Amino acid sequence: MEMERPVNLENELNLKATELRLGLPGNDDQPEKQYSSRSIRSINKRFSSEMYTESDAQKGDHQDPSPATKAQVVGWPPVRSYRRNVLQPKKAEADGAGMYVKVSMDGAPYLRKIDLKVYQSYSELLNALEDMFKCTIGVYSEREGYNGSDYAPTYEDKDGDWMLVGDVPWEMFMTSCKRLRIMKGSEAKGLGCL
Amino acid sequence: MMMNYFPDEVLEHVFNFLTSHKDRNAVSMVCKSWYRVERFSREKVFIGNCYAIDPERLISRFPRVRSLTLKGKPHFADFNLVPPDWGGFVYPWIEAMVKLGVHLEELRLKRMVVSDESLELLSRSFVSFKSLVLVSCEGFTTDGLAAIASNCRFLRELDLQENEIEDRRGHWLSCFPDSCTSLISLNFACLKGEVNLATLERLVARCHNLRSLRLNHVVPLDTLQKILGKAPQLVDLGAGAFVHDPDSETLNKLKNAIQKCTSIRSLSGFLEVAPCCLPAIYPMCLNLTSLNLSYAPGIHNNELIKLIRHCRKLQRLWILDVIGDKGLGVVASTCKELQELRVFPSDLYGVGNAAVTEEGLVAISAGCPKLNSVLYFCQQVTNAALITVAKNCPNFIRFRLCTLNPTIADPVTMQPLDEGFGAIVQSCKGLKRLSLSGLLTDQVFLYIGMYAEQLEMLSVAFAGGTDMGMLYVLNGCRKLKKLEIMDSPFGDVALLADIGKYETMRSLWMSSCEVTLGACKTIAKKMPRLNVEIIDEGDQMETSPDDRHRVEKMYLYRSLVGHRRDAPDFVRTL
């Protein structure tokens, strides 16, 4: 590794160097090439892989690196580990762990579990339930609920109340649904009449 | 001299008006009698580095201490640069205070290791203990909190900020006896587990002086509504889960309760949030002076902006970068009283891009004349922008800018950011704290050394070209207290140029730089009042290391009590 000659402090204190121009840095004759040598080498040692090569750095990084090329350096960005743990695992959960809820159906001998995160909308969810339990749930309507069908899907929300599936926006349903129960049409008729 | 004939009581009375510990320290150095009077009347002590002094010496100098603030690990420990078990244990301090009969009333700790045993000992030993504030600490569980709740009969404040606490799902909150009515401040936002909601409601109901309450994310909106009904006198609120059906009775009740909470000036929380419920808090926004939504990733850009439009009196704002440059423009036009802004990154692994650039910062600097403290994570920044910010805001006390790519150049000119940061230090004559990022050469350090006369803390990463950079700072910044450097090409020449300087500073951290073991040994040998610690996590220690080897992590700090005796294996004190 090249060691630059230690520069005498006096030589550095020339007026040009200390002139602080409150304007855009113009084309200067000062060759600021030093930054391309040491600090980049230092970075290369600590970046986890193939990302920031010397040529990338010299280009000044103006194309946005694609996701795969973002480096993971310990200590950067300087964000408290507490904050990282609070904000990021939520993402990890979203990609990995899923949001499993129990599903019971009146008359069925055992319960099932499904991952709500797999579905993007109510229709997908209901289709999957129909498949899983070999029943027909029918179509939701705001006025009639699932009237007319053999079964109605209901869920228990965070407050412990039993709600009809479909009333609230999908995202809200996802965050508040604790478990599902597919009610027999005869019982469910009561709900539909509300 | 006349002053020598003032009775001690007069001096003590005068000293009571000095609230800052710096002033009291200054006063104690005037003469022997002032030293004596000051030390016997000192009740609040601040120790910036727990290893700079030991508890016995502290207590013998200040026998009447009632309030102790201690900081442990170096700042870069926040970013995982310091291995676990490094140190910073509070137990010996508590033990010593018990033994020496200190009447401790208040303990404030930052970046320290706090065990359940120490919390239990604390809770049982100090009859008038009133206030426990733990920031970025670790090592304890909810069992320790249970001890505090059970035994501290006159507890006023339990403030837990961003700690790693193992949640044993016990019933610590239920340990507050029914007779406890003294709470003024309760913050358990960082706890991950459930709390008994009925217990919480009863506790809030009987603590009529409760001013500050920060709930964790498992406390549902329903409970919040009930709590606000019982505590309309609250000044500071941290919401738990803010999720509900927007058309529900519960939300209506919440809105009514909020109408009655006319004292709330500070709001935080919302880790879980249904944005459609947010309008319920708009009435609160009108009087807010402090808003922290940096842990509310569920609030999207447009809802954030809608909310902020109501916050005309904001002085402090902490948010995520989802606010975007446009949102910051709204902040700039709405929050004319703004003094402190922190914009945190929402995406830590660089999968997307940060939503803010230099434009947002420029807008804020132009719109908020009282701005004096900034922490800004952004995608990029230009020299022109920094120069404009410097011109708009000469009053910065703290300026921390973090580009997500640590060595990014000015994207317009492709130049380093030396001129931009140089403008900041030249314009902001009162700047005490500065963090740099982006492509930077020795030039920026020349500017810092020349202009940053009040600078006390400087954080450097991936910057500089030669030892000159570090030398400019050490030679120029007379008030420098803390210098922390990572991944920069500074070596022995800079490190050894003026080792006496380090005794005027609290500490120096250098990691992934070019300093060698030999240079560190030199300092340790010549300066007995400095502890020079090498953190070695690899195999360097096994073979007897060559003095020419680079040291990966070095932490040096002044100390009156020599080498610490609790250093783990991977820390070698030279």
Tab-separated table of N, CA, C and O in Angstrom, chain B residues 70-120:
chain	number	residue	atom	x	y	z
B	70	LEU	N	-24.978	8.500	34.714
B	70	LEU	CA	-23.794	7.762	34.270
B	70	LEU	C	-23.947	7.340	32.811
B	70	LEU	O	-24.996	6.864	32.407
B	71	LYS	N	-22.838	7.477	32.089
B	71	LYS	CA	-22.846	6.947	30.728
B	71	LYS	C	-21.768	5.879	30.642
B	71	LYS	O	-20.672	6.041	31.193
B	72	GLY	N	-22.053	4.805	29.941
B	72	GLY	CA	-21.141	3.670	29.927
B	72	GLY	C	-20.400	3.481	28.621
B	72	GLY	O	-19.332	4.023	28.403
B	73	LYS	N	-21.007	2.697	27.728
B	73	LYS	CA	-20.281	2.304	26.529
B	73	LYS	C	-20.035	3.476	25.593
B	73	LYS	O	-20.788	4.446	25.590
B	74	PRO	N	-19.011	3.340	24.769
B	74	PRO	CA	-18.761	4.402	23.785
B	74	PRO	C	-19.941	4.522	22.817
B	74	PRO	O	-20.661	3.552	22.582
B	75	HIS	N	-20.119	5.687	22.260
B	75	HIS	CA	-21.260	5.961	21.395
B	75	HIS	C	-21.396	4.956	20.249
B	75	HIS	O	-22.496	4.526	19.912
B	76	PHE	N	-20.301	4.548	19.653
B	76	PHE	CA	-20.387	3.629	18.510
B	76	PHE	C	-20.889	2.243	18.897
B	76	PHE	O	-21.144	1.411	18.038
B	77	ALA	N	-21.057	2.011	20.201
B	77	ALA	CA	-21.676	0.756	20.627
B	77	ALA	C	-23.120	0.700	20.140
B	77	ALA	O	-23.670	-0.376	19.919
B	78	ASP	N	-23.713	1.850	19.966
B	78	ASP	CA	-25.086	1.908	19.448
B	78	ASP	C	-25.183	1.243	18.080
B	78	ASP	O	-26.247	0.785	17.681
B	79	PHE	N	-24.079	1.238	17.336
B	79	PHE	CA	-24.111	0.742	15.965
B	79	PHE	C	-23.413	-0.599	15.847
B	79	PHE	O	-22.838	-0.935	14.806
B	80	ASN	N	-23.418	-1.348	16.914
B	80	ASN	CA	-22.866	-2.706	16.912
B	80	ASN	C	-21.368	-2.782	16.706
B	80	ASN	O	-20.860	-3.817	16.300
B	81	LEU	N	-20.657	-1.717	17.004
B	81	LEU	CA	-19.209	-1.772	16.840
B	81	LEU	C	-18.498	-2.268	18.097
B	81	LEU	O	-17.302	-2.525	18.090
B	82	VAL	N	-19.233	-2.381	19.176
B	82	VAL	CA	-18.628	-2.839	20.426
B	82	VAL	C	-19.235	-4.190	20.778
B	82	VAL	O	-20.461	-4.318	20.837
B	83	PRO	N	-18.425	-5.199	21.012
B	83	PRO	CA	-18.984	-6.531	21.298
B	83	PRO	C	-19.744	-6.535	22.621
B	83	PRO	O	-19.463	-5.715	23.508
B	84	PRO	N	-20.674	-7.470	22.762
B	84	PRO	CA	-21.395	-7.564	24.035
B	84	PRO	C	-20.425	-7.909	25.162
B	84	PRO	O	-19.352	-8.440	24.917
B	85	ASP	N	-20.797	-7.623	26.375
B	85	ASP	CA	-19.963	-7.861	27.547
B	85	ASP	C	-18.740	-6.965	27.604
B	85	ASP	O	-17.799	-7.263	28.340
B	86	TRP	N	-18.733	-5.904	26.850
B	86	TRP	CA	-17.608	-4.978	26.910
B	86	TRP	C	-17.474	-4.355	28.283
B	86	TRP	O	-16.361	-4.128	28.792
B	87	GLY	N	-18.613	-4.034	28.881
B	87	GLY	CA	-18.534	-3.399	30.190
B	87	GLY	C	-19.653	-2.405	30.390
B	87	GLY	O	-20.682	-2.468	29.735
B	88	GLY	N	-19.438	-1.493	31.315
B	88	GLY	CA	-20.442	-0.482	31.629
B	88	GLY	C	-21.475	-1.000	32.612
B	88	GLY	O	-22.669	-0.770	32.456
B	89	PHE	N	-21.029	-1.722	33.628
B	89	PHE	CA	-21.947	-2.316	34.595
B	89	PHE	C	-22.300	-1.314	35.682
B	89	PHE	O	-21.428	-0.687	36.261
B	90	VAL	N	-23.565	-1.230	35.991
B	90	VAL	CA	-23.974	-0.271	37.009
B	90	VAL	C	-23.919	-0.881	38.413
B	90	VAL	O	-23.882	-0.151	39.409
B	91	TYR	N	-23.880	-2.194	38.525
B	91	TYR	CA	-23.957	-2.825	39.847
B	91	TYR	C	-22.942	-2.294	40.851
B	91	TYR	O	-23.303	-1.953	41.980
B	92	PRO	N	-21.669	-2.197	40.469
B	92	PRO	CA	-20.697	-1.696	41.454
B	92	PRO	C	-21.026	-0.298	41.972
B	92	PRO	O	-20.720	0.033	43.118
B	93	TRP	N	-21.645	0.504	41.135
B	93	TRP	CA	-22.007	1.855	41.573
B	93	TRP	C	-23.110	1.793	42.633
B	93	TRP	O	-23.060	2.468	43.666
B	94	ILE	N	-24.096	0.962	42.360
B	94	ILE	CA	-25.205	0.871	43.306
B	94	ILE	C	-24.713	0.268	44.617
B	94	ILE	O	-25.023	0.754	45.710
B	95	GLU	N	-23.897	-0.756	44.463
B	95	GLU	CA	-23.351	-1.413	45.655
B	95	GLU	C	-22.572	-0.430	46.523
B	95	GLU	O	-22.726	-0.389	47.747
B	96	ALA	N	-21.739	0.364	45.873
B	96	ALA	CA	-20.929	1.334	46.615
B	96	ALA	C	-21.810	2.381	47.294
B	96	ALA	O	-21.569	2.769	48.442
B	97	MET	N	-22.825	2.823	46.595
B	97	MET	CA	-23.686	3.850	47.183
B	97	MET	C	-24.452	3.316	48.388
B	97	MET	O	-24.688	4.031	49.359
B	98	VAL	N	-24.805	2.039	48.313
B	98	VAL	CA	-25.484	1.427	49.452
B	98	VAL	C	-24.531	1.382	50.639
B	98	VAL	O	-24.854	1.792	51.753
B	99	LYS	N	-23.328	0.900	50.348
B	99	LYS	CA	-22.346	0.730	51.423
B	99	LYS	C	-21.996	2.055	52.092
B	99	LYS	O	-21.816	2.136	53.301
B	100	LEU	N	-21.919	3.106	51.295
B	100	LEU	CA	-21.468	4.380	51.836
B	100	LEU	C	-22.613	5.290	52.241
B	100	LEU	O	-22.424	6.480	52.472
B	101	GLY	N	-23.796	4.727	52.306
B	101	GLY	CA	-24.913	5.477	52.874
B	101	GLY	C	-25.389	6.664	52.067
B	101	GLY	O	-25.839	7.665	52.622
B	102	VAL	N	-25.329	6.551	50.750
B	102	VAL	CA	-25.820	7.647	49.917
B	102	VAL	C	-27.351	7.617	49.898
B	102	VAL	O	-27.956	6.546	49.825
B	103	HIS	N	-27.941	8.787	49.961
B	103	HIS	CA	-29.406	8.846	49.884
B	103	HIS	C	-29.820	9.085	48.445
B	103	HIS	O	-30.220	10.177	48.067
B	104	LEU	N	-29.720	8.043	47.674
B	104	LEU	CA	-29.955	8.213	46.245
B	104	LEU	C	-31.430	8.411	45.946
B	104	LEU	O	-32.284	7.666	46.431
B	105	GLU	N	-31.709	9.419	45.130
B	105	GLU	CA	-33.089	9.660	44.743
B	105	GLU	C	-33.315	9.501	43.248
B	105	GLU	O	-34.421	9.235	42.804
B	106	GLU	N	-32.249	9.694	42.504
B	106	GLU	CA	-32.431	9.670	41.060
B	106	GLU	C	-31.241	9.018	40.377
B	106	GLU	O	-30.092	9.317	40.704
B	107	LEU	N	-31.510	8.109	39.445
B	107	LEU	CA	-30.438	7.454	38.704
B	107	LEU	C	-30.774	7.491	37.220
B	107	LEU	O	-31.833	7.025	36.805
B	108	ARG	N	-29.857	8.059	36.426
B	108	ARG	CA	-30.069	8.162	34.992
B	108	ARG	C	-28.890	7.503	34.315
B	108	ARG	O	-27.755	7.890	34.548
B	109	LEU	N	-29.177	6.498	33.507
B	109	LEU	CA	-28.107	5.723	32.885
B	109	LEU	C	-28.258	5.691	31.374
B	109	LEU	O	-29.367	5.590	30.860
B	110	LYS	N	-27.122	5.739	30.708
B	110	LYS	CA	-27.145	5.628	29.250
B	110	LYS	C	-26.085	4.639	28.797
B	110	LYS	O	-24.925	4.732	29.213
B	111	ARG	N	-26.483	3.721	27.936
B	111	ARG	CA	-25.562	2.699	27.400
B	111	ARG	C	-24.832	1.973	28.524
B	111	ARG	O	-23.596	1.830	28.505
B	112	MET	N	-25.602	1.526	29.491
B	112	MET	CA	-24.983	0.734	30.546
B	112	MET	C	-25.649	-0.620	30.657
B	112	MET	O	-26.746	-0.834	30.156
B	113	VAL	N	-24.945	-1.529	31.304
B	113	VAL	CA	-25.488	-2.861	31.526
B	113	VAL	C	-26.100	-2.864	32.922
B	113	VAL	O	-25.431	-2.607	33.925
B	114	VAL	N	-27.382	-3.122	32.944
B	114	VAL	CA	-28.146	-3.058	34.187
B	114	VAL	C	-28.707	-4.450	34.429
B	114	VAL	O	-29.446	-4.966	33.601
B	115	SER	N	-28.361	-5.072	35.537
B	115	SER	CA	-28.879	-6.415	35.785
B	115	SER	C	-30.106	-6.330	36.681
B	115	SER	O	-30.338	-5.319	37.348
B	116	ASP	N	-30.868	-7.416	36.699
B	116	ASP	CA	-32.022	-7.460	37.612
B	116	ASP	C	-31.545	-7.309	39.050
B	116	ASP	O	-32.196	-6.661	39.870
B	117	GLU	N	-30.366	-7.902	39.343
B	117	GLU	CA	-29.838	-7.793	40.712
B	117	GLU	C	-29.609	-6.341	41.084
B	117	GLU	O	-29.884	-5.916	42.216
B	118	SER	N	-29.086	-5.581	40.145
B	118	SER	CA	-28.821	-4.173	40.491
B	118	SER	C	-30.128	-3.412	40.695
B	118	SER	O	-30.227	-2.579	41.593
B	119	LEU	N	-31.149	-3.743	39.904
B	119	LEU	CA	-32.436	-3.068	40.100
B	119	LEU	C	-33.057	-3.472	41.443
B	119	LEU	O	-33.646	-2.641	42.137
B	120	GLU	N	-32.886	-4.747	41.787
B	120	GLU	CA	-33.438	-5.189	43.072
B	120	GLU	C	-32.726	-4.506	44.234
B	120	GLU	O	-33.364	-4.026	45.170
